[in-house]
mmCIF file of C-alpha atoms and ligand atoms in Angstrom:
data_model
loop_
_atom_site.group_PDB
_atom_site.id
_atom_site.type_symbol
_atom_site.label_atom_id
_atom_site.label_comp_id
_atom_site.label_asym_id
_atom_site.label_seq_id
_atom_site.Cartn_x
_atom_site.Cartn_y
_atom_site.Cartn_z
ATOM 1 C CA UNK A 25 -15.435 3.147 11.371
ATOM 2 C CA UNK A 26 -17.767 3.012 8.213
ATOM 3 C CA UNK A 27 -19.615 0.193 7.357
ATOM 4 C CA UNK A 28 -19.748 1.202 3.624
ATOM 5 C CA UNK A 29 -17.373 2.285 0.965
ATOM 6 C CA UNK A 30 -18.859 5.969 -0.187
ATOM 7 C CA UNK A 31 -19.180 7.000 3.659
ATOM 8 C CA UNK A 32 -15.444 6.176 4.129
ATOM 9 C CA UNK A 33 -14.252 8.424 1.281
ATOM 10 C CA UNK A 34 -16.576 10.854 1.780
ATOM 11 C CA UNK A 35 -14.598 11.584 4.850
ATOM 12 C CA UNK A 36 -11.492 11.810 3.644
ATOM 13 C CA UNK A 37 -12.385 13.689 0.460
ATOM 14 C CA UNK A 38 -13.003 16.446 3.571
ATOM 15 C CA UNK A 39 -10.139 15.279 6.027
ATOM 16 C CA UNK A 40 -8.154 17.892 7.680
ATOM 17 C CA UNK A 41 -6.676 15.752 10.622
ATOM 18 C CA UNK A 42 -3.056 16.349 9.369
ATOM 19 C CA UNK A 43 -1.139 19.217 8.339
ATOM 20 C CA UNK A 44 -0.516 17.357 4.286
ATOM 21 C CA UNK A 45 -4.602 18.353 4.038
ATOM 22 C CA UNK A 46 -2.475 21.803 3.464
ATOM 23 C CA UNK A 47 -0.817 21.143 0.032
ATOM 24 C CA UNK A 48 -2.735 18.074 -1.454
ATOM 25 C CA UNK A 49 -4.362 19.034 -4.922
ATOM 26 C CA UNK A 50 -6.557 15.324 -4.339
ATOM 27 C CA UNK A 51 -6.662 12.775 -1.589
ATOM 28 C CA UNK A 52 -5.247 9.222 -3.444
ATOM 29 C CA UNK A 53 -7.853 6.663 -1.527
ATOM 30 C CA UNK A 54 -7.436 3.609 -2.663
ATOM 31 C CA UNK A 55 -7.649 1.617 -6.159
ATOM 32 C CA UNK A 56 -8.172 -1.941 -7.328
ATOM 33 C CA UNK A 57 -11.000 -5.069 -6.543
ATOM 34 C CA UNK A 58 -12.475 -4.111 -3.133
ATOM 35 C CA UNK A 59 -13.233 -7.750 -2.321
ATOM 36 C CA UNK A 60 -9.442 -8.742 -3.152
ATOM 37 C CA UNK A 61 -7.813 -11.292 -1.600
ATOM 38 C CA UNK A 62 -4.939 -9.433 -1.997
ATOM 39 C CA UNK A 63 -4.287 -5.833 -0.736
ATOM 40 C CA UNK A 64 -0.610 -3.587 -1.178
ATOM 41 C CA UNK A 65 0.355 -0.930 1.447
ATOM 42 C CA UNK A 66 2.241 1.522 -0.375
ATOM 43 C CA UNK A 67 3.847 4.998 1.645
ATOM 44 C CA UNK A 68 1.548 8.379 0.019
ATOM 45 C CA UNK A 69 1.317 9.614 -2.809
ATOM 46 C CA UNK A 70 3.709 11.204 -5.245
ATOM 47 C CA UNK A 71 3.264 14.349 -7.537
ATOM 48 C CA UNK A 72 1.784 11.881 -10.119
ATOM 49 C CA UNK A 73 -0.970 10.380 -8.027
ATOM 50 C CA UNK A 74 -1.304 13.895 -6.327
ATOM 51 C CA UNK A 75 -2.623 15.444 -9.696
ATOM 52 C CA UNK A 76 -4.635 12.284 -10.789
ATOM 53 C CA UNK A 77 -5.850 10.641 -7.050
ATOM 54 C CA UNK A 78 -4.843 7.083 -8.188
ATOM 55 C CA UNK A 79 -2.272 5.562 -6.304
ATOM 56 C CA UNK A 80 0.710 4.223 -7.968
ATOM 57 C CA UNK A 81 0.689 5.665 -11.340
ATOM 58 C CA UNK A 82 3.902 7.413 -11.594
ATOM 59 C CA UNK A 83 7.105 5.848 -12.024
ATOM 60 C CA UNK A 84 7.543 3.665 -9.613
ATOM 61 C CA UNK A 85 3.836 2.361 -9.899
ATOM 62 C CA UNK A 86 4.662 1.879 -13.617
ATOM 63 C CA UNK A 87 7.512 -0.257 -12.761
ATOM 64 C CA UNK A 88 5.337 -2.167 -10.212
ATOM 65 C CA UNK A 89 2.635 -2.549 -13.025
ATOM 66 C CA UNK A 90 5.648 -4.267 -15.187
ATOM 67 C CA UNK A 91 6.506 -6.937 -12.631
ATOM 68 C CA UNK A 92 2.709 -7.607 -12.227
ATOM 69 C CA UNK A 93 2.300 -7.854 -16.058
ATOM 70 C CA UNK A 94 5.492 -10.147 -16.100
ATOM 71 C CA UNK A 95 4.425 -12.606 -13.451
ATOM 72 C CA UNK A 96 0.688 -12.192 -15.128
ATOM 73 C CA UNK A 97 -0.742 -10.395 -11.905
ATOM 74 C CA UNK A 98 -3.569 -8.631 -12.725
ATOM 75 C CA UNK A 99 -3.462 -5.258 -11.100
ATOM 76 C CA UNK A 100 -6.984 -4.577 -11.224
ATOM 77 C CA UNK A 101 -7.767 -7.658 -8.839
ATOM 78 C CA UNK A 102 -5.898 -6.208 -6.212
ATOM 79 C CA UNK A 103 -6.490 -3.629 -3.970
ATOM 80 C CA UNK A 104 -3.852 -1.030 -3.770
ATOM 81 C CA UNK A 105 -3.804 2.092 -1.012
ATOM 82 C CA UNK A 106 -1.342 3.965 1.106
ATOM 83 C CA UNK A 107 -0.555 4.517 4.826
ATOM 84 C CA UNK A 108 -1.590 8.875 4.262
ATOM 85 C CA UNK A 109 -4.361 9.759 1.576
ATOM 86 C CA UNK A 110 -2.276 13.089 0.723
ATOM 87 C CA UNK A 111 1.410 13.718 -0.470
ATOM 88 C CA UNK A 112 4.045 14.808 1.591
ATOM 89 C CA UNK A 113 6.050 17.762 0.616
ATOM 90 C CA UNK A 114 8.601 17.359 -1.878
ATOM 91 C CA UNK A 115 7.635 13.606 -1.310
ATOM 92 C CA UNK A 116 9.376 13.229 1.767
ATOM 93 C CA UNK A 117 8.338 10.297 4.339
ATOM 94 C CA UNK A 118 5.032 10.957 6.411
ATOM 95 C CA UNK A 119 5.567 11.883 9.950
ATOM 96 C CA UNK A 120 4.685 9.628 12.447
ATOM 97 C CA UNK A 121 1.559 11.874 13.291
ATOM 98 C CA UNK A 122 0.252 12.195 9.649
ATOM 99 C CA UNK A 123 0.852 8.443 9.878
ATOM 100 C CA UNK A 124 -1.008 7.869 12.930
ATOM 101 C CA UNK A 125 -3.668 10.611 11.963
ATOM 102 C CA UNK A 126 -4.394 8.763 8.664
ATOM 103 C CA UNK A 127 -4.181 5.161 9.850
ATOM 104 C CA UNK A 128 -7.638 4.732 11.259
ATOM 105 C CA UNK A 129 -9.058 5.180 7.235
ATOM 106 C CA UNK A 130 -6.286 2.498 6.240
ATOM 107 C CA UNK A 131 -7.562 -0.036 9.098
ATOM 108 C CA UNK A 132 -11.417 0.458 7.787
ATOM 109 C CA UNK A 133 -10.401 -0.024 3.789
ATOM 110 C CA UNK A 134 -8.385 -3.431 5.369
ATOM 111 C CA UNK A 135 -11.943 -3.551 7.084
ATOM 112 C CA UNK A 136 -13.826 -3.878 4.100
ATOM 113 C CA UNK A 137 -11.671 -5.478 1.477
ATOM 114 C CA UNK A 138 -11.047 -8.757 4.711
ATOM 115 C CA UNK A 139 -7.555 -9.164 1.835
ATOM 116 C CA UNK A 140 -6.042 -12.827 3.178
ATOM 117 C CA UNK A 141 -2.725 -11.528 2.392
ATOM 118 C CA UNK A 142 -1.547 -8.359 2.363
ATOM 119 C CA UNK A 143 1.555 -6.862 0.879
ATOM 120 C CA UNK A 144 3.537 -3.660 2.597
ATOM 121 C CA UNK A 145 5.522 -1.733 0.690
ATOM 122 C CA UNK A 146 8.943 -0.698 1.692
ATOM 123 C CA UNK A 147 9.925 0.444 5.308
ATOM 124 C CA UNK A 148 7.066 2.942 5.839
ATOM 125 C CA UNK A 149 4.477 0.842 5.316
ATOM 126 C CA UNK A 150 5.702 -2.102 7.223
ATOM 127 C CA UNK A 151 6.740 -0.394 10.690
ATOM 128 C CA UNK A 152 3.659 1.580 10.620
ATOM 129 C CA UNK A 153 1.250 -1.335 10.444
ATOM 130 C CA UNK A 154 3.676 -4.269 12.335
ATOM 131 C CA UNK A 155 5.296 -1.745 14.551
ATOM 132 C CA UNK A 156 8.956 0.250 15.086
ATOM 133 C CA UNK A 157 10.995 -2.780 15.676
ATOM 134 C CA UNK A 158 10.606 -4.392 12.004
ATOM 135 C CA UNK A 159 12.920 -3.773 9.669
ATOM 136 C CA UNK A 160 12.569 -3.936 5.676
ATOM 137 C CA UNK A 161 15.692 -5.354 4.854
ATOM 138 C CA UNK A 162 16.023 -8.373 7.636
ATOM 139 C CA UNK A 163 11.903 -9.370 7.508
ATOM 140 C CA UNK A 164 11.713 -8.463 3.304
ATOM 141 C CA UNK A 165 10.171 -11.890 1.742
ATOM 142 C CA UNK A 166 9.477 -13.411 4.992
ATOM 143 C CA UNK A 167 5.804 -14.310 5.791
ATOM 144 C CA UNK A 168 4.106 -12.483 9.306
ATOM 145 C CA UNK A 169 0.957 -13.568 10.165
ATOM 146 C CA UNK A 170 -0.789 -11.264 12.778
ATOM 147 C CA UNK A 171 -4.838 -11.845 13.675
ATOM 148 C CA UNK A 172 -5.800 -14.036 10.262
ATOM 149 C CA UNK A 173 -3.874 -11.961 8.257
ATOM 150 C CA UNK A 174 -0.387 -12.968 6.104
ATOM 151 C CA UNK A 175 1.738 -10.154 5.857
ATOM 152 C CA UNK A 176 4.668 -9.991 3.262
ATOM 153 C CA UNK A 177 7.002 -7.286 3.593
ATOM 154 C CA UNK A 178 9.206 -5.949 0.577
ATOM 155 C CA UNK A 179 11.183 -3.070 -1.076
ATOM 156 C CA UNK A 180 9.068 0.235 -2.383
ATOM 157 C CA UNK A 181 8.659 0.245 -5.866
ATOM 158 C CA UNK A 182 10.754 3.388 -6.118
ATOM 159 C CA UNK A 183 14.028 1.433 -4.267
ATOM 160 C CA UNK A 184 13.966 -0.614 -7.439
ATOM 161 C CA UNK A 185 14.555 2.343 -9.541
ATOM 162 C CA UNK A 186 17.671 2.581 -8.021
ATOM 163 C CA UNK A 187 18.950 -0.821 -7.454
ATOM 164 C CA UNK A 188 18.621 -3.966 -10.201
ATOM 165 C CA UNK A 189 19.423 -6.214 -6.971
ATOM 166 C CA UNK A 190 16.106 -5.103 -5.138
ATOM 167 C CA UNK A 191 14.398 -5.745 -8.779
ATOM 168 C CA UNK A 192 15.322 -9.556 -8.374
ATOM 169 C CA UNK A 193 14.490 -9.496 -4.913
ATOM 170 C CA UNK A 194 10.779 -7.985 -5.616
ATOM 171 C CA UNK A 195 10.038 -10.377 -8.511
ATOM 172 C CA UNK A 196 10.989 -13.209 -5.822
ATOM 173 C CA UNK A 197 8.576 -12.038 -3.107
ATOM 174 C CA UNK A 198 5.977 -11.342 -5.752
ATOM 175 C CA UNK A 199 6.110 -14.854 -7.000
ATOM 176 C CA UNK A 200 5.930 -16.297 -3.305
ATOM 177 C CA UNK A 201 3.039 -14.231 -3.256
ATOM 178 C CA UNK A 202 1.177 -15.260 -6.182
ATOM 179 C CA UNK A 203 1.786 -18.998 -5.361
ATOM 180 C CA UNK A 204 0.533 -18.626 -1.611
ATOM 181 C CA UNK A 205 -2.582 -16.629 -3.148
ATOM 182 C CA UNK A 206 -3.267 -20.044 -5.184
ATOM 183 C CA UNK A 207 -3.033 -21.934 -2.409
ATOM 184 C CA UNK A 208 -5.378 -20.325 -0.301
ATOM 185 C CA UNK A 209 -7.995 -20.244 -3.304
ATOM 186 C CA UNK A 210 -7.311 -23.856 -3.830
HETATM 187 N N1 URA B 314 4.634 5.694 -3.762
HETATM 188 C C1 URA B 314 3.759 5.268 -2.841
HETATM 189 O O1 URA B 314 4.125 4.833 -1.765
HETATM 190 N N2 URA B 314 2.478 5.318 -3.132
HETATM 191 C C2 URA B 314 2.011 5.771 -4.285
HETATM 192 O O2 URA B 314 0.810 5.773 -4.462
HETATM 193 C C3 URA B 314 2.936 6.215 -5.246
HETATM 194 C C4 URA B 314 4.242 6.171 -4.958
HETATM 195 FE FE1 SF4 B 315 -6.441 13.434 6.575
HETATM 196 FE FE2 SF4 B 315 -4.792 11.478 5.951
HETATM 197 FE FE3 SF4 B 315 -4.859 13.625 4.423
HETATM 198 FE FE4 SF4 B 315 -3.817 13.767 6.854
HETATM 199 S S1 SF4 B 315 -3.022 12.564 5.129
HETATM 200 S S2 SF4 B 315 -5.260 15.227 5.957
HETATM 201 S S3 SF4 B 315 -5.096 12.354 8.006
HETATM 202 S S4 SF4 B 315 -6.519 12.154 4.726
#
């Protein structure tokens, strides 16, 4: 574990621990406040954040940036990163040992930012830091709290591309999100 920011993505910047090092044009790290309150879990990255190393800035993170405008979020104090640094082929889940190769840089970013609450995105996310026997669709918009930290499960930005339903259902979980955020600051 690093104690410091630069030393952490140093060492991913030169990762090979996992066959996606093969086909990654740039590592995605991590974006947003790195004090937040407030982190998001999202899967990997996409061809989007592939080519630019930002997390979240292709479709589906535009659609996420919507919501956050709508319900007056400000996306830039947050902290946003992914379970694996580098995209899957043909943006295909992460194996579980790409997941479990890249999770140890995930735990020292949740290290650092000490987030209150943080937010996992979609099915991926959520059974690789809660464990297997979650679900996304029974524990979505339900609060977990594990060691000090609130967890809030929902839908991946991209399921809302396909489904208006899981659009309501995000704004919902976003707002309980927002309002529990307050109340901890209060
Ligand atoms: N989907 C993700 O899970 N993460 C990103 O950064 C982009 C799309
Ligand atoms: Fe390393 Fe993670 Fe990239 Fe795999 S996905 S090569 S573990 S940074």
């Amino acid at each position: 574990m690093y104690d410091n920011w630069e030393e952490l993505k140093q060492s991913i910047v030169n990762c090979n621990k996992c066959k996606l090092c093969k086909n990654r044009t740039n590592i995605v790290f991590g974006t947003g406040n790195e004090q937040s309150d407030l982190m998001f879990i999202g899967e990997g990255p996409g061809a989007d954040e592939d080519k630019e190393g930002i997390p979240f800035v292709g479709r589906a993170g535009k659609l996420m940036n919507m919501a956050f405008e709508g319900l007056a979020l400000d996306r830039n104090s947050v902290y946003i990163a992914n379970i694996v640094k580098c995209r899957p082929p043909a943006n295909r889940n992460p194996e579980d040992d790409e997941a479990q190769a890249c999770l140890d840089y995930l735990r020292n970013q949740v290290l650092l930012v000490k987030p209150k609450i943080i937010v996992l995105l979609g099915s991926v996310a959520l059974k690789n830091i809660l464990g297997k026997e979650y679900g996304i669709t029974a524990s979505r918009g339900t609060w977990i709290e594990k060691k000090g930290i609130l967890y809030m499960p929902t839908w991946h930005p991209a399921a809302l591309l396909r489904d208006d339903n899981k659009k309501i259902d995000f704004w919902c979980d976003l707002k309980k999100i927002i309002e529990k955020r307050n109340e901890l600051e209060g």
